[in-house]
CSV table of C-alpha atoms in Angstrom, one decimal:
chain,number,residue,atom,x,y,z
K,1,UNK,CA,-23.4,58.6,53.7
K,2,UNK,CA,-22.0,55.7,55.8
K,3,UNK,CA,-25.4,54.0,55.8
K,4,UNK,CA,-25.6,54.3,52.0
K,5,UNK,CA,-22.1,53.0,51.5
K,6,UNK,CA,-22.8,49.9,53.6
K,7,UNK,CA,-26.0,49.2,51.7
K,8,UNK,CA,-24.2,49.4,48.4
K,9,UNK,CA,-21.5,47.1,49.6
K,10,UNK,CA,-24.1,44.6,50.9
K,11,UNK,CA,-25.8,44.6,47.4
K,12,UNK,CA,-22.4,44.1,45.7
K,13,UNK,CA,-21.4,41.2,48.0
K,14,UNK,CA,-24.8,39.4,47.5
K,15,UNK,CA,-24.5,39.9,43.7
K,16,UNK,CA,-20.9,38.6,43.6
K,17,UNK,CA,-21.9,35.6,45.8
K,18,UNK,CA,-24.7,34.7,43.4
K,19,UNK,CA,-22.4,35.0,40.4
K,20,UNK,CA,-19.7,32.9,41.9
K,21,UNK,CA,-22.2,30.3,43.0
K,22,UNK,CA,-23.6,30.1,39.5
K,23,UNK,CA,-20.2,29.8,37.9
K,24,UNK,CA,-19.3,27.0,40.3
K,25,UNK,CA,-22.5,25.1,39.6
K,26,UNK,CA,-22.0,25.6,35.9
K,27,UNK,CA,-18.4,24.4,36.1
K,28,UNK,CA,-19.4,21.3,38.2
K,29,UNK,CA,-22.3,20.5,35.8
K,30,UNK,CA,-20.0,20.9,32.8
K,31,UNK,CA,-17.4,18.5,34.3
K,32,UNK,CA,-20.0,15.9,35.1
K,33,UNK,CA,-21.9,15.9,31.8
K,34,UNK,CA,-19.2,16.8,29.3
K,35,UNK,CA,-16.2,14.9,30.4
K,36,UNK,CA,-17.2,11.5,31.9
K,37,UNK,CA,-19.6,9.7,34.1
K,38,UNK,CA,-18.5,7.5,37.1
K,39,UNK,CA,-19.6,3.9,36.7
K,40,UNK,CA,-20.4,3.6,40.5
K,41,UNK,CA,-22.4,6.9,40.8
K,42,UNK,CA,-23.9,7.9,37.5
K,43,UNK,CA,-25.7,4.7,36.4
K,44,UNK,CA,-28.8,6.6,35.5
K,45,UNK,CA,-27.0,9.1,33.2
K,46,UNK,CA,-25.1,6.3,31.5
K,47,UNK,CA,-28.3,4.3,31.1
K,48,UNK,CA,-30.1,7.2,29.5
K,49,UNK,CA,-27.4,7.5,26.8
K,50,UNK,CA,-27.3,3.8,26.0
K,51,UNK,CA,-31.0,3.3,26.5
K,52,UNK,CA,-32.0,5.4,23.5
K,53,UNK,CA,-30.7,2.7,21.1
K,54,UNK,CA,-31.9,-0.7,19.9
K,55,UNK,CA,-28.6,-2.5,20.2
K,56,UNK,CA,-25.9,-1.7,22.8
K,57,UNK,CA,-22.5,-3.3,22.3
K,58,UNK,CA,-20.4,-3.8,25.4
K,59,UNK,CA,-16.9,-4.6,24.5
K,60,UNK,CA,-14.0,-5.7,26.8
K,61,UNK,CA,-10.2,-5.7,26.8
K,62,UNK,CA,-10.0,-9.0,28.6
K,63,UNK,CA,-12.3,-12.1,28.9
K,64,UNK,CA,-10.7,-13.1,32.1
K,65,UNK,CA,-11.7,-10.6,34.8
K,66,UNK,CA,-14.6,-11.1,37.2
K,67,UNK,CA,-14.5,-7.4,38.0
K,68,UNK,CA,-15.0,-6.4,34.4
K,69,UNK,CA,-17.9,-8.9,34.2
K,70,UNK,CA,-19.5,-7.4,37.3
K,71,UNK,CA,-19.3,-3.8,36.0
K,72,UNK,CA,-20.9,-5.0,32.8
K,73,UNK,CA,-23.7,-7.0,34.5
K,74,UNK,CA,-24.6,-3.9,36.6
K,75,UNK,CA,-25.1,-2.0,33.3
K,76,UNK,CA,-27.0,-4.8,31.7
K,77,UNK,CA,-29.4,-5.1,34.7
K,78,UNK,CA,-30.1,-1.4,34.7
K,79,UNK,CA,-30.8,-1.4,30.9
K,80,UNK,CA,-33.1,-4.3,31.4
K,81,UNK,CA,-35.0,-2.8,34.3
K,82,UNK,CA,-35.2,0.8,33.2
K,83,UNK,CA,-35.0,0.7,29.4
K,84,UNK,CA,-36.7,-2.5,28.4
K,85,UNK,CA,-33.6,-4.4,27.0
K,86,UNK,CA,-34.6,-8.1,26.8
K,87,UNK,CA,-31.9,-9.9,24.9
K,88,UNK,CA,-28.3,-10.6,25.8
K,89,UNK,CA,-26.1,-12.0,23.0
K,90,UNK,CA,-23.0,-13.9,24.1
K,91,UNK,CA,-19.8,-14.7,22.2
K,92,UNK,CA,-20.4,-18.5,22.5
K,93,UNK,CA,-21.2,-21.3,20.0
K,94,UNK,CA,-24.9,-21.7,19.3
K,95,UNK,CA,-24.8,-25.4,18.5
K,96,UNK,CA,-23.5,-26.2,22.0
K,97,UNK,CA,-25.5,-23.5,23.9
K,98,UNK,CA,-28.8,-24.6,22.5
K,99,UNK,CA,-28.2,-28.3,23.1
K,100,UNK,CA,-27.4,-27.7,26.8
K,101,UNK,CA,-30.3,-25.4,27.3
K,102,UNK,CA,-32.8,-27.6,25.5
K,103,UNK,CA,-31.6,-30.7,27.3
K,104,UNK,CA,-31.8,-29.1,30.7
K,105,UNK,CA,-28.1,-29.7,31.4
K,106,UNK,CA,-25.9,-27.3,33.3
K,107,UNK,CA,-25.3,-24.2,31.2
K,108,UNK,CA,-21.9,-23.8,32.8
K,109,UNK,CA,-20.7,-26.5,30.4
K,110,UNK,CA,-22.6,-25.1,27.5
K,111,UNK,CA,-21.0,-21.7,27.2
K,112,UNK,CA,-17.5,-20.3,26.5
K,113,UNK,CA,-15.2,-20.2,29.5
K,114,UNK,CA,-15.4,-16.4,30.1
K,115,UNK,CA,-19.2,-16.7,30.8
K,116,UNK,CA,-18.7,-19.4,33.5
K,117,UNK,CA,-19.0,-16.9,36.3
K,118,UNK,CA,-21.3,-16.4,39.2
K,119,UNK,CA,-22.4,-12.9,38.1
K,120,UNK,CA,-23.5,-14.3,34.7
K,121,UNK,CA,-25.2,-17.4,35.9
K,122,UNK,CA,-28.5,-15.6,36.4
K,123,UNK,CA,-28.8,-14.9,32.7
K,124,UNK,CA,-28.0,-18.5,31.7
K,125,UNK,CA,-30.5,-20.2,34.0
K,126,UNK,CA,-33.3,-17.8,33.1
K,127,UNK,CA,-33.8,-16.3,36.6
K,128,UNK,CA,-32.9,-12.8,35.6
K,129,UNK,CA,-36.0,-11.6,33.8
K,130,UNK,CA,-36.7,-10.1,31.4
K,131,UNK,CA,-33.2,-10.7,30.0
K,132,UNK,CA,-32.8,-13.8,27.8
K,133,UNK,CA,-29.3,-14.9,27.0
K,134,UNK,CA,-28.7,-16.1,23.4
K,135,UNK,CA,-25.7,-17.4,21.6
K,136,UNK,CA,-24.3,-15.6,18.5
K,137,UNK,CA,-21.1,-17.5,17.6
K,138,UNK,CA,-20.6,-20.6,15.4
K,139,UNK,CA,-17.2,-21.7,16.6
K,140,UNK,CA,-17.0,-25.0,18.4
K,141,UNK,CA,-16.7,-25.3,22.2
K,142,UNK,CA,-14.7,-28.0,23.8
K,143,UNK,CA,-13.1,-28.5,27.2
K,144,UNK,CA,-9.7,-26.9,27.7
K,145,UNK,CA,-9.4,-26.4,24.0
K,146,UNK,CA,-8.5,-30.1,23.7
K,147,UNK,CA,-9.7,-31.6,20.5
K,148,UNK,CA,-9.7,-35.1,22.0
K,149,UNK,CA,-12.2,-34.1,24.8
K,150,UNK,CA,-15.6,-35.8,24.6
K,151,UNK,CA,-18.3,-33.7,26.1
K,152,UNK,CA,-21.5,-35.0,27.7
K,153,UNK,CA,-23.3,-33.5,24.7
K,154,UNK,CA,-21.3,-35.6,22.2
K,155,UNK,CA,-21.6,-38.8,24.3
K,156,UNK,CA,-25.4,-38.3,24.6
K,157,UNK,CA,-25.9,-38.0,20.9
K,158,UNK,CA,-23.6,-40.9,20.1
K,159,UNK,CA,-25.6,-43.0,22.5
K,160,UNK,CA,-28.9,-41.9,20.9
K,161,UNK,CA,-27.7,-42.7,17.4
K,162,UNK,CA,-26.2,-46.0,18.5
K,163,UNK,CA,-29.7,-47.3,19.3
K,164,UNK,CA,-30.4,-47.3,15.6
K,165,UNK,CA,-27.0,-47.4,13.8
K,166,UNK,CA,-23.8,-48.0,15.7
K,167,UNK,CA,-21.6,-47.4,12.6
K,168,UNK,CA,-23.2,-44.0,11.9
K,169,UNK,CA,-22.8,-43.1,15.6
K,170,UNK,CA,-19.1,-43.7,15.3
K,171,UNK,CA,-19.0,-41.7,12.1
K,172,UNK,CA,-20.6,-38.8,13.9
K,173,UNK,CA,-18.1,-39.1,16.7
K,174,UNK,CA,-15.2,-39.1,14.2
K,175,UNK,CA,-16.6,-36.1,12.4
K,176,UNK,CA,-16.9,-34.1,15.6
K,177,UNK,CA,-13.3,-34.9,16.5
K,178,UNK,CA,-12.1,-34.0,13.0
K,179,UNK,CA,-13.8,-30.6,13.2
K,180,UNK,CA,-12.3,-29.8,16.6
K,181,UNK,CA,-8.9,-31.1,15.6
K,182,UNK,CA,-8.8,-29.0,12.4
K,183,UNK,CA,-10.1,-25.9,14.3
K,184,UNK,CA,-7.7,-26.3,17.2
K,185,UNK,CA,-4.7,-26.8,14.9
K,186,UNK,CA,-5.5,-23.9,12.7
K,187,UNK,CA,-6.6,-21.3,15.3
K,188,UNK,CA,-4.9,-22.2,18.5
K,189,UNK,CA,-1.7,-23.8,17.2
K,190,UNK,CA,-1.2,-21.7,14.1
K,191,UNK,CA,-0.8,-24.7,11.8
K,192,UNK,CA,-1.4,-24.5,8.1
K,193,UNK,CA,-4.2,-27.1,7.9
K,194,UNK,CA,-6.1,-25.5,4.9
K,195,UNK,CA,-9.8,-26.0,4.6
K,196,UNK,CA,-12.0,-28.4,6.6
K,197,UNK,CA,-12.1,-31.5,4.5
K,198,UNK,CA,-14.4,-34.5,5.1
K,199,UNK,CA,-15.0,-37.7,3.1
K,200,UNK,CA,-18.7,-37.7,3.8
K,201,UNK,CA,-21.4,-35.4,5.1
K,202,UNK,CA,-22.3,-37.4,8.3
K,203,UNK,CA,-24.8,-34.8,9.5
K,204,UNK,CA,-26.7,-35.0,6.2
K,205,UNK,CA,-26.6,-38.8,6.3
K,206,UNK,CA,-28.1,-38.8,9.8
K,207,UNK,CA,-30.8,-36.3,8.8
K,208,UNK,CA,-31.8,-38.6,5.9
K,209,UNK,CA,-32.3,-41.7,8.0
K,210,UNK,CA,-35.8,-42.6,9.1
K,211,UNK,CA,-34.7,-42.7,12.8
K,212,UNK,CA,-33.7,-39.0,12.8
K,213,UNK,CA,-37.1,-37.9,13.9
K,214,UNK,CA,-36.9,-40.4,16.8
K,215,UNK,CA,-33.9,-38.5,18.3
K,216,UNK,CA,-34.5,-36.0,21.0
K,217,UNK,CA,-35.3,-32.5,19.8
K,218,UNK,CA,-32.0,-31.2,21.3
K,219,UNK,CA,-30.0,-33.8,19.3
K,220,UNK,CA,-31.9,-33.1,16.1
K,221,UNK,CA,-31.3,-29.3,16.5
K,222,UNK,CA,-27.6,-29.8,17.2
K,223,UNK,CA,-27.1,-31.9,14.1
K,224,UNK,CA,-28.9,-29.4,11.9
K,225,UNK,CA,-27.1,-26.5,13.5
K,226,UNK,CA,-23.7,-28.1,13.1
K,227,UNK,CA,-24.3,-28.9,9.5
K,228,UNK,CA,-25.5,-25.4,8.7
K,229,UNK,CA,-22.5,-23.8,10.4
K,230,UNK,CA,-20.1,-26.0,8.5
K,231,UNK,CA,-21.6,-25.1,5.2
K,232,UNK,CA,-22.0,-21.3,6.0
K,233,UNK,CA,-18.8,-20.7,7.9
K,234,UNK,CA,-16.3,-23.5,8.6
K,235,UNK,CA,-16.0,-24.5,4.9
K,236,UNK,CA,-15.2,-20.9,3.9
K,237,UNK,CA,-12.0,-20.8,6.0
K,238,UNK,CA,-8.5,-21.6,4.7
K,239,UNK,CA,-6.0,-21.8,7.6
K,240,UNK,CA,-3.1,-21.9,5.2
K,241,UNK,CA,-3.6,-18.1,4.8
K,242,UNK,CA,-3.4,-17.1,8.4
K,243,UNK,CA,-6.4,-16.1,10.5
K,244,UNK,CA,-7.8,-13.2,8.5
K,245,UNK,CA,-10.5,-15.3,6.8
K,246,UNK,CA,-11.4,-16.9,10.1
K,247,UNK,CA,-11.9,-13.5,11.8
K,248,UNK,CA,-13.9,-12.1,8.9
K,249,UNK,CA,-16.3,-15.1,8.7
K,250,UNK,CA,-16.6,-15.0,12.5
K,251,UNK,CA,-17.7,-11.4,12.3
K,252,UNK,CA,-20.2,-12.1,9.5
K,253,UNK,CA,-21.6,-15.1,11.4
K,254,UNK,CA,-22.0,-13.3,14.7
K,255,UNK,CA,-23.8,-10.4,13.0
K,256,UNK,CA,-26.1,-12.7,11.1
K,257,UNK,CA,-27.0,-14.7,14.2
K,258,UNK,CA,-27.8,-11.5,16.2
K,259,UNK,CA,-30.0,-10.1,13.5
K,260,UNK,CA,-31.7,-13.4,12.8
K,261,UNK,CA,-32.8,-13.7,16.4
K,262,UNK,CA,-34.1,-10.2,16.8
K,263,UNK,CA,-37.5,-8.8,16.0
K,264,UNK,CA,-38.4,-5.1,15.7
K,265,UNK,CA,-39.7,-5.0,19.3
K,266,UNK,CA,-36.5,-6.3,20.8
K,267,UNK,CA,-33.7,-4.3,22.5
K,268,UNK,CA,-30.4,-6.2,22.7
K,269,UNK,CA,-27.1,-6.1,24.5
K,270,UNK,CA,-24.1,-7.6,22.7
K,271,UNK,CA,-21.3,-8.9,25.0
K,272,UNK,CA,-18.0,-9.3,23.0
K,273,UNK,CA,-14.3,-8.4,22.9
K,274,UNK,CA,-13.3,-5.0,21.6
K,275,UNK,CA,-11.7,-6.7,18.6
K,276,UNK,CA,-15.1,-7.7,17.3
K,277,UNK,CA,-16.9,-4.5,17.9
K,278,UNK,CA,-14.7,-2.0,16.1
K,279,UNK,CA,-16.4,0.0,13.5
K,280,UNK,CA,-13.4,0.4,11.1
K,281,UNK,CA,-11.2,-2.6,11.5
K,282,UNK,CA,-9.2,-1.7,8.4
K,283,UNK,CA,-7.9,1.5,10.0
K,284,UNK,CA,-6.5,-0.4,13.0
K,285,UNK,CA,-2.8,-1.2,13.0
K,286,UNK,CA,-2.1,-4.5,14.8
K,287,UNK,CA,1.5,-4.0,16.0
K,288,UNK,CA,2.0,-7.0,18.3
K,289,UNK,CA,4.0,-9.7,16.6
K,290,UNK,CA,1.3,-12.3,17.4
K,291,UNK,CA,-1.3,-10.2,15.7
K,292,UNK,CA,1.0,-9.6,12.7
K,293,UNK,CA,1.6,-13.3,12.3
K,294,UNK,CA,-2.1,-14.0,12.5
K,295,UNK,CA,-2.5,-11.5,9.6
K,296,UNK,CA,-5.1,-9.4,11.5
K,297,UNK,CA,-4.1,-6.4,9.5
K,298,UNK,CA,-5.7,-8.1,6.5
K,299,UNK,CA,-9.2,-8.1,8.2
K,300,UNK,CA,-12.0,-6.3,6.5
K,301,UNK,CA,-15.1,-7.3,8.5
K,302,UNK,CA,-16.3,-6.5,12.0
K,303,UNK,CA,-19.4,-7.2,14.0
K,304,UNK,CA,-19.7,-3.6,15.0
K,305,UNK,CA,-19.8,-2.3,11.5
K,306,UNK,CA,-22.2,-5.0,10.3
K,307,UNK,CA,-24.7,-4.3,13.0
K,308,UNK,CA,-24.4,-0.5,12.4
K,309,UNK,CA,-25.4,-1.2,8.7
K,310,UNK,CA,-28.6,-2.8,9.9
K,311,UNK,CA,-32.0,-1.1,10.5
K,312,UNK,CA,-31.3,-1.0,14.2
K,313,UNK,CA,-29.9,2.0,16.1
K,314,UNK,CA,-26.5,0.9,17.6
K,315,UNK,CA,-24.4,2.3,20.4
K,316,UNK,CA,-20.9,0.7,20.5
K,317,UNK,CA,-19.0,0.9,23.8
K,318,UNK,CA,-15.4,-0.2,23.9
K,319,UNK,CA,-14.0,-1.2,27.3
K,320,UNK,CA,-10.3,-0.7,28.3
K,321,UNK,CA,-8.5,-1.4,31.5
K,322,UNK,CA,-5.2,-0.1,32.9
K,323,UNK,CA,-3.2,-2.2,35.4
K,324,UNK,CA,-4.3,-5.6,36.6
K,325,UNK,CA,-3.1,-7.5,39.6
K,326,UNK,CA,-4.7,-10.7,38.6
K,327,UNK,CA,-6.9,-12.1,35.8
K,328,UNK,CA,-9.1,-14.3,38.0
K,329,UNK,CA,-10.4,-16.7,35.3
K,330,UNK,CA,-6.9,-17.6,34.0
K,331,UNK,CA,-5.4,-20.8,35.6
K,332,UNK,CA,-2.0,-19.3,36.0
K,333,UNK,CA,-0.8,-16.1,37.8
K,334,UNK,CA,-0.9,-13.2,35.4
K,335,UNK,CA,-0.6,-9.5,36.0
K,336,UNK,CA,0.0,-6.5,33.8
K,337,UNK,CA,1.6,-3.2,35.0
K,338,UNK,CA,0.1,0.3,34.9
K,339,UNK,CA,0.3,2.1,31.6
K,340,UNK,CA,1.7,5.6,32.3
K,341,UNK,CA,2.5,7.1,28.9
K,342,UNK,CA,0.1,9.4,27.2
K,343,UNK,CA,0.8,7.6,23.9
K,344,UNK,CA,-1.3,4.8,25.2
K,345,UNK,CA,-5.1,5.2,25.6
K,346,UNK,CA,-5.0,3.6,29.0
K,347,UNK,CA,-2.2,5.8,30.2
K,348,UNK,CA,-3.7,9.0,28.8
K,349,UNK,CA,-7.0,8.4,30.7
K,350,UNK,CA,-5.3,7.0,33.8
K,351,UNK,CA,-3.0,10.1,34.1
K,352,UNK,CA,-6.1,12.3,34.3
K,353,UNK,CA,-8.5,10.3,36.4
K,354,UNK,CA,-8.1,7.3,38.6
K,355,UNK,CA,-11.7,6.1,38.6
K,356,UNK,CA,-13.9,3.7,36.6
K,357,UNK,CA,-15.7,5.9,34.1
K,358,UNK,CA,-17.8,6.0,31.0
K,359,UNK,CA,-17.1,8.5,28.2
K,360,UNK,CA,-19.7,9.4,25.5
K,361,UNK,CA,-17.7,10.7,22.5
K,362,UNK,CA,-20.7,12.6,21.2
K,363,UNK,CA,-20.7,15.0,24.2
K,364,UNK,CA,-17.2,14.7,25.6
K,365,UNK,CA,-13.8,15.9,24.4
K,366,UNK,CA,-12.1,14.4,27.5
K,367,UNK,CA,-10.1,12.0,25.2
K,368,UNK,CA,-8.1,13.9,22.6
K,369,UNK,CA,-9.0,12.6,19.2
K,370,UNK,CA,-5.8,11.0,17.8
K,371,UNK,CA,-4.1,7.7,17.4
K,372,UNK,CA,-3.2,5.7,20.6
K,373,UNK,CA,-1.6,2.4,21.4
K,374,UNK,CA,-4.3,0.2,23.1
K,375,UNK,CA,-4.0,-3.2,24.7
K,376,UNK,CA,-5.7,-6.6,24.8
K,377,UNK,CA,-5.1,-8.5,28.0
K,378,UNK,CA,-2.8,-5.6,29.1
K,379,UNK,CA,-0.1,-6.9,26.8
K,380,UNK,CA,-1.1,-7.3,23.1
K,381,UNK,CA,-0.8,-3.9,21.4
K,382,UNK,CA,-2.5,-2.3,18.5
K,383,UNK,CA,-3.0,1.3,17.4
K,384,UNK,CA,-6.3,3.1,16.7
K,385,UNK,CA,-8.3,6.3,17.0
K,386,UNK,CA,-10.9,5.4,19.6
K,387,UNK,CA,-13.5,7.8,18.2
K,388,UNK,CA,-13.3,6.1,14.8
K,389,UNK,CA,-14.0,2.7,16.4
K,390,UNK,CA,-16.6,3.3,19.1
K,391,UNK,CA,-19.4,5.7,20.2
K,392,UNK,CA,-18.1,5.7,23.7
K,393,UNK,CA,-15.9,3.8,26.1
K,394,UNK,CA,-15.7,2.4,29.6
K,395,UNK,CA,-12.4,2.8,31.4
K,396,UNK,CA,-11.5,0.5,34.3
K,397,UNK,CA,-8.5,2.0,36.2
K,398,UNK,CA,-7.4,-1.0,38.3
K,399,UNK,CA,-8.3,-4.7,38.1
K,400,UNK,CA,-7.7,-6.7,41.2
K,401,UNK,CA,-9.4,-9.9,40.0
């Protein structure tokens, strides 16, 4: 009797142990796959989700953090190496980018400020194969946002044209300044400067002169690109009406430039701010007074939505960060405190996990589907339902640089 009892108890303990172990494994598996993936430890899982698509959008809530850039480049490298992604589109002007690249000049001067980082240099100089960096913006680039700055690009082209026609070279120089001055006043200073007006089409005049074909290919391409961008985008904007037209045509232009440079065999990563990648910009409420003044609530276009309407499969990843000790790429000291309220997306996630994570909305209910306050640069607030705007998101808990 005693022997039978012990045998029965042994069987019961073994069975119970197996059941408990199975339940534990199932719980752990559920937490890892259904809730979130850690950026530092689950790269393969994240890559498998993103890698199924033709275009992966990687958003960001700040342009000025080297840590955010490093997290993104790790994902980019993995997608390139393991899932055959070969194009990287950057939020930088194509006229300038292509000139610097074709001329063999330092690409650090040919891209927007946020891309002048060591972790991104490998894409710009072509040493990180098979990824090829490409521009997708039409907005002008100029040093320190100063309209009066004269770049090596401009000086080189002026010198080239001067060999044939000094007056036309000066007209080109004046036209470049006029464009930068109008753009700077309208976008950066909030002045009501209306449409971009010009007394003559200098770029067309240069193209019609016999010497045009004698210019370097880089100079020719820059002049053609600038003229096309003026006709297709700059000329459509009226800065008397706030910035809503500017933002809409910027979204249209970036989407067109991405799709024009892709073929059916390409797989592309698009590196932009969250504000460009939203799927449903009309449902976002821009609450910060700066955003309201800029009339962002009147926007109707977005890069994310336009790419989703294409024939390519798109996965749109928003990126949000919580506290920041320092934004390394800004010239002044700037920090933003931790968000702790559940009403904010950053606070809601940060109150539940203090890690850098990736969340796939199709498989995770970790983030309750409702309206949150979200932040740009940790300060400028707006309200959205994240699941309406993105397919998934990256959360960075704490930025040190």
